[in-house]
Short mmCIF file of C-alpha atoms and ligand atoms in Angstrom, two decimals:
data_model
loop_
_atom_site.label_atom_id
_atom_site.label_comp_id
_atom_site.label_asym_id
_atom_site.label_seq_id
_atom_site.Cartn_x
_atom_site.Cartn_y
_atom_site.Cartn_z
CA MET A 1 70.87 -57.50 162.35
CA SER A 2 72.88 -58.67 165.15
CA VAL A 3 76.17 -60.46 165.67
CA GLU A 4 77.06 -63.53 167.87
CA ILE A 5 80.67 -61.92 169.37
CA PHE A 6 82.93 -64.63 171.42
CA TYR A 7 85.46 -64.04 173.54
CA ASP A 8 88.01 -66.23 175.67
CA ALA A 9 85.84 -66.91 178.29
CA ASP A 10 83.23 -68.62 175.91
CA ALA A 11 85.98 -70.91 174.12
CA ASP A 12 87.54 -74.16 175.12
CA LEU A 13 90.99 -74.43 174.43
CA GLY A 14 90.55 -78.03 175.72
CA ILE A 15 89.37 -78.94 171.82
CA ILE A 16 91.64 -78.01 170.30
CA GLN A 17 94.46 -79.04 172.27
CA GLY A 18 92.86 -82.43 171.88
CA ARG A 19 93.11 -82.31 168.07
CA LYS A 20 96.20 -83.08 165.47
CA VAL A 21 96.16 -80.22 163.49
CA ALA A 22 98.08 -79.79 160.00
CA VAL A 23 98.96 -75.93 159.07
CA ILE A 24 99.34 -76.18 154.91
CA GLY A 25 101.25 -73.71 154.13
CA TYR A 26 103.87 -71.20 156.28
CA GLY A 27 103.42 -68.02 154.76
CA SER A 28 101.70 -64.37 156.21
CA GLN A 29 99.07 -66.64 157.73
CA GLY A 30 100.45 -69.91 158.03
CA HIS A 31 103.28 -69.01 160.22
CA ALA A 32 101.12 -67.06 162.78
CA HIS A 33 98.60 -69.65 163.22
CA ALA A 34 101.33 -72.33 162.99
CA LEU A 35 103.35 -70.79 165.99
CA SER A 36 100.63 -69.62 167.78
CA LEU A 37 99.02 -72.73 167.78
CA ARG A 38 101.84 -74.47 169.21
CA ASP A 39 102.87 -71.62 171.75
CA SER A 40 98.93 -72.49 172.76
CA GLY A 41 99.69 -76.30 173.32
CA VAL A 42 98.32 -77.60 170.03
CA ASP A 43 100.01 -80.70 168.66
CA VAL A 44 100.88 -79.00 165.07
CA ARG A 45 102.58 -80.42 161.80
CA ILE A 46 102.82 -78.15 158.85
CA GLY A 47 102.33 -79.04 154.86
CA LEU A 48 104.73 -78.15 152.67
CA PRO A 49 105.91 -79.58 148.98
CA GLU A 50 109.44 -80.84 148.92
CA GLY A 51 111.14 -77.56 147.05
CA SER A 52 109.02 -75.24 149.34
CA LYS A 53 111.29 -72.10 150.49
CA SER A 54 109.13 -71.66 153.51
CA ARG A 55 110.72 -74.87 155.03
CA ALA A 56 113.52 -73.65 156.22
CA LYS A 57 111.37 -70.91 158.39
CA ALA A 58 109.55 -73.30 159.74
CA GLU A 59 112.25 -75.60 160.99
CA GLU A 60 114.14 -73.01 162.36
CA GLU A 61 111.30 -71.90 164.67
CA GLY A 62 111.03 -76.21 165.49
CA LEU A 63 108.28 -77.14 163.98
CA ARG A 64 107.97 -80.30 162.02
CA VAL A 65 107.93 -79.92 158.48
CA LEU A 66 105.81 -83.13 156.40
CA THR A 67 104.93 -83.27 153.17
CA THR A 68 101.28 -81.58 152.91
CA ALA A 69 99.98 -85.51 151.68
CA GLU A 70 101.50 -86.50 155.14
CA ALA A 71 100.31 -83.56 157.13
CA ALA A 72 96.96 -84.23 155.98
CA ALA A 73 96.79 -87.98 156.69
CA GLU A 74 98.56 -87.90 160.22
CA ALA A 75 96.36 -85.03 160.92
CA ASP A 76 92.51 -84.81 162.20
CA LEU A 77 92.49 -81.18 161.78
CA ILE A 78 93.81 -79.66 158.08
CA MET A 79 93.66 -75.82 157.94
CA ILE A 80 95.18 -74.85 154.34
CA LEU A 81 96.66 -71.71 154.19
CA THR A 82 98.23 -71.41 151.28
CA PRO A 83 97.47 -68.68 147.81
CA ASP A 84 93.72 -69.01 147.36
CA THR A 85 94.19 -69.97 143.60
CA LYS A 86 96.62 -72.66 144.48
CA GLN A 87 94.02 -74.25 147.36
CA ARG A 88 91.70 -76.14 145.07
CA ALA A 89 94.68 -78.12 142.79
CA ILE A 90 96.30 -78.74 146.21
CA TYR A 91 93.06 -80.16 148.01
CA GLU A 92 92.82 -82.54 144.93
CA GLN A 93 96.11 -83.91 144.90
CA ASP A 94 97.38 -84.14 148.45
CA ILE A 95 94.35 -83.86 151.17
CA ALA A 96 90.95 -84.96 149.82
CA PRO A 97 92.58 -88.71 149.18
CA ASN A 98 93.63 -88.28 153.22
CA LEU A 99 90.06 -87.39 154.19
CA LYS A 100 89.15 -89.61 156.94
CA ASP A 101 85.56 -89.56 158.54
CA GLY A 102 85.41 -87.33 161.99
CA ASP A 103 88.20 -84.98 160.30
CA ALA A 104 87.74 -81.14 160.41
CA LEU A 105 88.64 -79.05 156.63
CA PHE A 106 89.81 -75.66 158.09
CA PHE A 107 90.51 -72.07 155.70
CA GLY A 108 91.43 -68.74 156.56
CA HIS A 109 88.95 -67.10 153.85
CA GLY A 110 86.31 -68.21 152.28
CA PHE A 111 87.15 -68.03 148.79
CA ASN A 112 87.38 -71.90 147.70
CA ILE A 113 84.40 -72.99 148.88
CA ARG A 114 82.36 -69.88 148.34
CA TYR A 115 82.91 -69.80 144.54
CA GLY A 116 82.37 -73.85 144.84
CA LEU A 117 86.16 -74.82 143.52
CA ILE A 118 86.43 -77.13 146.42
CA LYS A 119 83.44 -79.51 147.26
CA PRO A 120 84.22 -81.63 150.11
CA PRO A 121 82.97 -84.60 151.29
CA ALA A 122 79.88 -84.94 153.44
CA ASN A 123 81.67 -86.86 156.17
CA VAL A 124 84.05 -83.96 157.36
CA ASP A 125 83.47 -80.91 159.08
CA VAL A 126 84.28 -77.71 157.04
CA ALA A 127 84.79 -74.10 158.73
CA MET A 128 86.57 -71.31 158.55
CA VAL A 129 88.58 -69.12 161.15
CA ALA A 130 89.41 -65.94 159.26
CA PRO A 131 91.48 -63.24 161.24
CA LYS A 132 90.73 -59.47 160.27
CA GLY A 133 94.32 -58.56 159.68
CA PRO A 134 97.57 -59.20 158.16
CA GLY A 135 99.21 -62.65 159.24
CA HIS A 136 102.37 -60.62 160.77
CA LEU A 137 100.26 -58.80 162.58
CA VAL A 138 98.15 -61.85 164.11
CA ARG A 139 101.54 -63.42 165.21
CA ARG A 140 103.17 -60.24 166.86
CA GLN A 141 99.56 -59.33 168.75
CA PHE A 142 99.32 -63.05 170.16
CA VAL A 143 102.87 -62.39 171.46
CA ASP A 144 102.22 -59.38 172.88
CA GLY A 145 99.27 -60.90 174.69
CA LYS A 146 96.93 -59.15 172.31
CA GLY A 147 94.81 -60.64 169.55
CA VAL A 148 93.46 -59.46 166.06
CA PRO A 149 89.72 -59.80 165.81
CA CYS A 150 88.85 -63.28 163.85
CA LEU A 151 85.49 -64.32 161.97
CA ILE A 152 84.54 -67.55 162.34
CA ALA A 153 81.84 -69.80 160.20
CA VAL A 154 80.92 -73.31 159.31
CA GLU A 155 80.06 -74.45 156.10
CA GLN A 156 78.97 -78.28 156.90
CA ASP A 157 78.67 -80.17 160.48
CA PRO A 158 78.44 -83.52 160.60
CA SER A 159 80.23 -84.04 164.09
CA GLY A 160 77.67 -81.63 165.56
CA ASN A 161 80.94 -79.43 166.81
CA ALA A 162 82.79 -77.57 164.27
CA GLN A 163 81.65 -74.27 165.76
CA ALA A 164 82.76 -74.92 169.02
CA LEU A 165 86.37 -76.19 167.23
CA ALA A 166 86.38 -73.44 165.23
CA LEU A 167 86.21 -70.91 168.58
CA SER A 168 88.53 -72.83 170.07
CA TYR A 169 91.31 -72.76 167.01
CA ALA A 170 90.31 -69.18 167.25
CA ALA A 171 91.24 -68.47 170.77
CA ALA A 172 94.35 -70.50 170.24
CA ILE A 173 95.65 -68.15 167.80
CA GLY A 174 94.60 -65.15 169.99
CA GLY A 175 91.72 -64.27 168.30
CA ALA A 176 89.05 -64.49 171.08
CA ARG A 177 90.88 -62.13 173.06
CA ALA A 178 89.96 -59.46 170.52
CA GLY A 179 86.71 -61.07 169.42
CA VAL A 180 84.83 -63.56 167.34
CA ILE A 181 82.14 -62.59 165.09
CA LYS A 182 80.10 -65.65 163.71
CA THR A 183 79.59 -65.40 160.27
CA THR A 184 78.76 -67.30 156.84
CA PHE A 185 81.34 -68.37 154.29
CA ARG A 186 79.57 -65.87 151.77
CA GLU A 187 79.69 -62.74 153.90
CA GLU A 188 83.49 -63.59 154.53
CA THR A 189 84.37 -64.00 151.13
CA GLU A 190 82.26 -60.98 150.00
CA THR A 191 82.81 -58.53 152.16
CA ASP A 192 86.72 -59.16 152.75
CA LEU A 193 87.29 -58.65 148.64
CA PHE A 194 85.04 -55.73 148.96
CA GLY A 195 87.17 -54.48 152.00
CA GLU A 196 90.72 -55.34 150.17
CA GLN A 197 90.13 -53.84 146.81
CA ALA A 198 87.33 -50.53 147.58
CA VAL A 199 89.05 -49.37 150.72
CA LEU A 200 92.05 -51.07 152.66
CA CYS A 201 94.12 -51.65 149.89
CA GLY A 202 92.95 -50.71 146.79
CA GLY A 203 91.04 -47.59 147.38
CA ALA A 204 93.83 -46.81 149.69
CA SER A 205 97.00 -47.38 148.12
CA ALA A 206 95.57 -45.56 144.73
CA LEU A 207 94.44 -42.51 147.03
CA VAL A 208 97.93 -42.19 148.31
CA GLN A 209 99.48 -42.91 144.93
CA ALA A 210 97.27 -39.46 143.87
CA GLY A 211 97.71 -37.53 146.22
CA PHE A 212 101.82 -37.59 145.92
CA ASP A 213 101.28 -37.11 142.07
CA VAL A 214 99.24 -34.21 142.53
CA LEU A 215 101.38 -32.58 144.89
CA THR A 216 105.01 -33.18 143.43
CA GLU A 217 103.10 -32.85 139.61
CA ALA A 218 102.45 -29.57 141.53
CA GLY A 219 106.19 -28.74 142.10
CA TYR A 220 106.17 -29.79 146.41
CA ALA A 221 109.11 -31.51 147.51
CA PRO A 222 108.55 -35.67 147.30
CA GLU A 223 109.59 -35.84 151.01
CA ILE A 224 107.38 -33.54 152.40
CA ALA A 225 104.49 -35.38 150.04
CA TYR A 226 105.41 -38.65 151.05
CA PHE A 227 105.21 -37.60 154.87
CA GLU A 228 101.48 -35.97 154.26
CA VAL A 229 99.89 -38.47 152.23
CA LEU A 230 101.23 -41.47 153.25
CA HIS A 231 103.62 -41.79 156.78
CA GLU A 232 100.78 -39.16 158.53
CA LEU A 233 98.02 -41.70 157.24
CA LYS A 234 98.98 -44.13 159.69
CA LEU A 235 98.16 -41.71 162.54
CA ILE A 236 95.31 -40.25 161.54
CA VAL A 237 94.32 -44.10 161.23
CA ASP A 238 95.23 -44.72 164.53
CA LEU A 239 92.88 -42.47 165.49
CA MET A 240 90.31 -43.67 163.58
CA TYR A 241 90.65 -46.85 165.14
CA GLU A 242 90.99 -46.24 168.74
CA GLY A 243 87.97 -43.69 168.41
CA GLY A 244 85.84 -43.95 165.48
CA ILE A 245 85.94 -41.04 162.59
CA ALA A 246 84.69 -39.01 165.53
CA ARG A 247 87.59 -39.36 167.51
CA MET A 248 90.29 -38.36 164.87
CA ARG A 249 88.15 -35.50 163.98
CA TYR A 250 88.33 -34.43 167.28
CA SER A 251 91.84 -34.32 167.84
CA ILE A 252 92.56 -32.86 164.82
CA SER A 253 92.83 -28.70 163.95
CA ASP A 254 89.10 -27.43 163.01
CA THR A 255 90.89 -26.33 160.24
CA ALA A 256 91.56 -29.62 158.97
CA GLU A 257 88.03 -30.81 160.30
CA TYR A 258 86.34 -28.40 158.20
CA GLY A 259 88.45 -29.25 155.27
CA ASP A 260 87.55 -32.81 155.91
CA LEU A 261 84.01 -31.92 155.69
CA THR A 262 83.61 -29.81 153.13
CA ARG A 263 86.41 -31.48 150.60
CA GLY A 264 86.34 -35.05 151.28
CA PRO A 265 82.90 -35.27 149.96
CA ARG A 266 84.26 -34.10 146.72
CA VAL A 267 87.16 -36.64 146.03
CA ILE A 268 85.14 -39.34 147.10
CA THR A 269 81.90 -38.45 145.08
CA PRO A 270 78.90 -40.03 144.57
CA GLU A 271 80.40 -41.66 141.26
CA VAL A 272 83.29 -43.42 143.54
CA LYS A 273 80.53 -44.56 145.19
CA GLU A 274 79.08 -46.32 142.16
CA ASN A 275 82.35 -47.48 141.15
CA MET A 276 82.62 -49.30 144.55
CA LYS A 277 79.08 -50.93 143.93
CA ALA A 278 80.18 -52.36 140.47
CA ILE A 279 83.48 -53.76 142.18
CA LEU A 280 81.02 -55.22 144.81
CA ARG A 281 78.48 -56.93 142.11
CA GLU A 282 81.67 -58.37 140.17
CA ILE A 283 82.46 -59.79 143.70
CA GLN A 284 78.44 -61.09 144.33
CA ASP A 285 78.39 -62.59 140.86
CA GLY A 286 81.71 -64.45 140.94
CA THR A 287 83.19 -62.04 137.68
CA PHE A 288 86.11 -61.09 140.00
CA ALA A 289 87.02 -64.67 140.98
CA LYS A 290 86.87 -66.16 137.12
CA GLU A 291 89.34 -63.11 136.22
CA TRP A 292 91.34 -63.86 138.98
CA VAL A 293 91.69 -67.59 138.75
CA THR A 294 92.15 -67.42 134.94
CA GLU A 295 94.89 -64.56 135.39
CA ASP A 296 96.54 -67.06 137.57
CA GLU A 297 95.97 -70.56 135.36
CA GLN A 298 97.58 -68.06 132.77
CA GLY A 299 101.13 -67.40 134.47
CA ARG A 300 99.42 -64.07 136.08
CA PRO A 301 100.89 -61.77 133.20
CA ASN A 302 98.59 -59.03 134.30
CA PHE A 303 99.33 -59.12 138.09
CA ALA A 304 103.15 -58.80 137.22
CA LYS A 305 103.20 -56.17 134.77
CA LEU A 306 100.61 -54.35 137.58
CA GLN A 307 103.16 -54.80 140.54
CA ALA A 308 106.33 -54.01 138.57
CA ALA A 309 104.36 -50.56 137.64
CA GLY A 310 103.45 -49.81 141.46
CA ALA A 311 107.07 -51.03 142.44
CA LYS A 312 108.23 -48.19 140.22
CA HIS A 313 105.70 -45.35 141.65
CA PRO A 314 108.15 -42.56 142.59
CA ILE A 315 106.77 -42.52 146.34
CA GLU A 316 108.46 -46.01 146.62
CA GLU A 317 111.66 -44.58 146.03
CA THR A 318 111.25 -41.35 148.41
CA GLY A 319 109.81 -43.58 150.92
CA ARG A 320 112.60 -46.12 150.75
CA LYS A 321 114.92 -43.29 151.62
CA LEU A 322 113.04 -41.51 154.54
CA ARG A 323 112.26 -44.96 156.30
CA GLY A 324 116.00 -45.55 156.35
CA LEU A 325 116.50 -42.53 158.21
CA MET A 326 113.50 -43.03 160.83
CA SER A 327 115.13 -45.29 163.46
CA TRP A 328 112.19 -45.35 165.65
CA VAL A 329 109.78 -47.16 163.07
CA ASP A 330 109.37 -50.68 163.70
CA ARG A 331 110.08 -52.73 160.81
CA PRO A 332 109.94 -56.55 162.07
CA ILE A 333 108.91 -58.11 158.47
CA THR A 334 111.68 -58.16 156.61
CA GLU A 335 110.41 -59.31 153.47
CA THR A 336 110.00 -55.74 152.49
CA ALA A 337 112.12 -52.50 152.13
N1 LIG B 1 98.10 -62.55 154.05
C1 LIG B 1 96.84 -62.46 154.90
O1 LIG B 1 97.58 -61.65 156.05
C2 LIG B 1 95.28 -62.90 155.30
C3 LIG B 1 95.54 -64.21 154.08
N2 LIG B 1 94.10 -64.51 154.78
C4 LIG B 1 94.12 -65.91 153.48
O2 LIG B 1 94.84 -67.11 154.22
C5 LIG B 1 95.50 -67.98 152.89
C6 LIG B 1 97.16 -67.73 152.68
O3 LIG B 1 97.27 -66.35 152.42
P1 LIG B 1 98.54 -65.58 152.74
O4 LIG B 1 99.15 -66.13 154.14
O5 LIG B 1 98.64 -64.61 152.26
O6 LIG B 1 99.56 -66.83 151.86
P2 LIG B 1 101.29 -66.68 151.26
O7 LIG B 1 101.44 -66.44 150.08
O8 LIG B 1 101.76 -65.66 152.61
O9 LIG B 1 102.00 -68.08 152.11
C7 LIG B 1 101.47 -69.24 151.18
C8 LIG B 1 102.37 -70.39 151.63
O10 LIG B 1 101.41 -71.58 151.01
C9 LIG B 1 102.89 -72.30 150.68
N3 LIG B 1 102.01 -73.01 149.67
C10 LIG B 1 102.56 -72.60 147.92
N4 LIG B 1 102.17 -73.50 147.43
C11 LIG B 1 102.28 -74.93 148.36
C12 LIG B 1 101.57 -75.69 148.16
N5 LIG B 1 101.43 -76.80 146.73
N6 LIG B 1 101.20 -76.82 148.94
C13 LIG B 1 101.47 -76.36 150.23
N7 LIG B 1 102.06 -75.16 150.67
C14 LIG B 1 102.32 -74.29 149.52
C15 LIG B 1 104.54 -71.07 150.10
O11 LIG B 1 105.10 -71.98 150.42
P3 LIG B 1 105.94 -71.12 149.44
O12 LIG B 1 107.10 -70.13 150.33
O13 LIG B 1 107.56 -72.34 149.10
O14 LIG B 1 105.72 -70.59 148.29
C16 LIG B 1 103.70 -70.44 151.51
O15 LIG B 1 104.55 -70.90 152.77
C17 LIG B 1 94.97 -67.67 152.00
O16 LIG B 1 93.29 -68.21 151.66
C18 LIG B 1 94.53 -65.81 151.93
O17 LIG B 1 93.23 -65.36 151.59
C19 LIG B 1 93.61 -64.19 155.13
C20 LIG B 1 93.62 -63.16 156.16
C21 LIG B 1 94.64 -62.33 156.12
C1 LIG B 2 93.22 -56.69 153.61
C2 LIG B 2 93.57 -58.13 152.64
C3 LIG B 2 93.28 -59.14 153.52
O1 LIG B 2 91.82 -59.43 153.24
C4 LIG B 2 93.63 -59.27 155.22
C5 LIG B 2 95.11 -58.88 155.61
O2 LIG B 2 92.54 -59.27 155.85
C6 LIG B 2 94.29 -60.74 152.89
O3 LIG B 2 93.52 -61.24 151.84
O4 LIG B 2 95.37 -60.19 152.75
MG1 LIG B 3 91.09 -59.84 155.17
MG1 LIG B 4 91.68 -60.95 151.97
#
């Protein structure tokens, strides 16, 4: 199955420049979308609750900050970039009462539409622009004249122009410099959740921690273990990013390559692949979504416990110490150590 990929030449920036956009939320994705839309000549306002700690950050950038309800009422395109678990309540309380004929409701991830938590009225366009990367890098790439690839999807199209509007929005945040792929809310949601759980975040974090534990429990210095399983991972992934696994294997020694080919499958065994399939089934049948929404409604007790345990893993202390000595490591995201 081939996908449709669009670039800057396929997008009409004038479409989004003719809309009044409300970006709801000013976190990782919200700040990136809002600032890049503004820099692309789009009329942007931010929607945040009165007491939000994000207000000052948006105002420091010269953005107009309104309450969510005011921003939704004023705009004709509303992009929801708040945490997925909060979107349903925000939509019902502040957005739905302010939707007008011809408005467009946009998402940065399909969770709430895919799992039926938000059901928009038939008279508004419903579309998604989902960057395939963390928000801080979406902004950094835009500023550097590059872009993070985006997925776009259309769920409702009463205007008949929802796809062109989504593509125009994606271009305004730099996505069409790198490539914009057309998909569906279902495909984006299920693959995004699987990617972050099994490989990019869950799988990679667990692999790194397990490698660090094995080396330090065997008596090796934590500093050496850190460089070996975490720091150097970026350098290896950079090569994969540039030219695939084959490019990485071309660059490493033949000793490393033989170890990779013979030992890798002993780490990621057929059982691990079965575990991945089970995780995918829980995403597809809604088990994960139900669990996460319930966890959030109960005040996130398990999430908080696991977060605290992760922060206490010895690799974090070793990393803090070593990164403090690495003046050359670029750390523009200030919220983390
Ligand atoms: N993080 C990422 O890089 C990616 C995220 N996405 C998707 O983008 C969306 C946003 O995620 P992310 O950027 O991580 O979110 P963050 O947690 O970084 O930011 C959330 C923002 O929403 C604000 N907020 C919280 N409650 C409300 C409310 N009731 N009304 C208005 N604003 C509110 C927060 O303000 P306060 O400061 O007051 O808490 C904050 O500014 C999600 O759908 C996510 O799946 C998609 C691709 C990548
Ligand atoms: C990989 C995590 C992500 O899906 C992302 C940055 O794309 C997210 O939800 O943050
Ligand atoms: Mg993602
Ligand atoms: Mg995600």
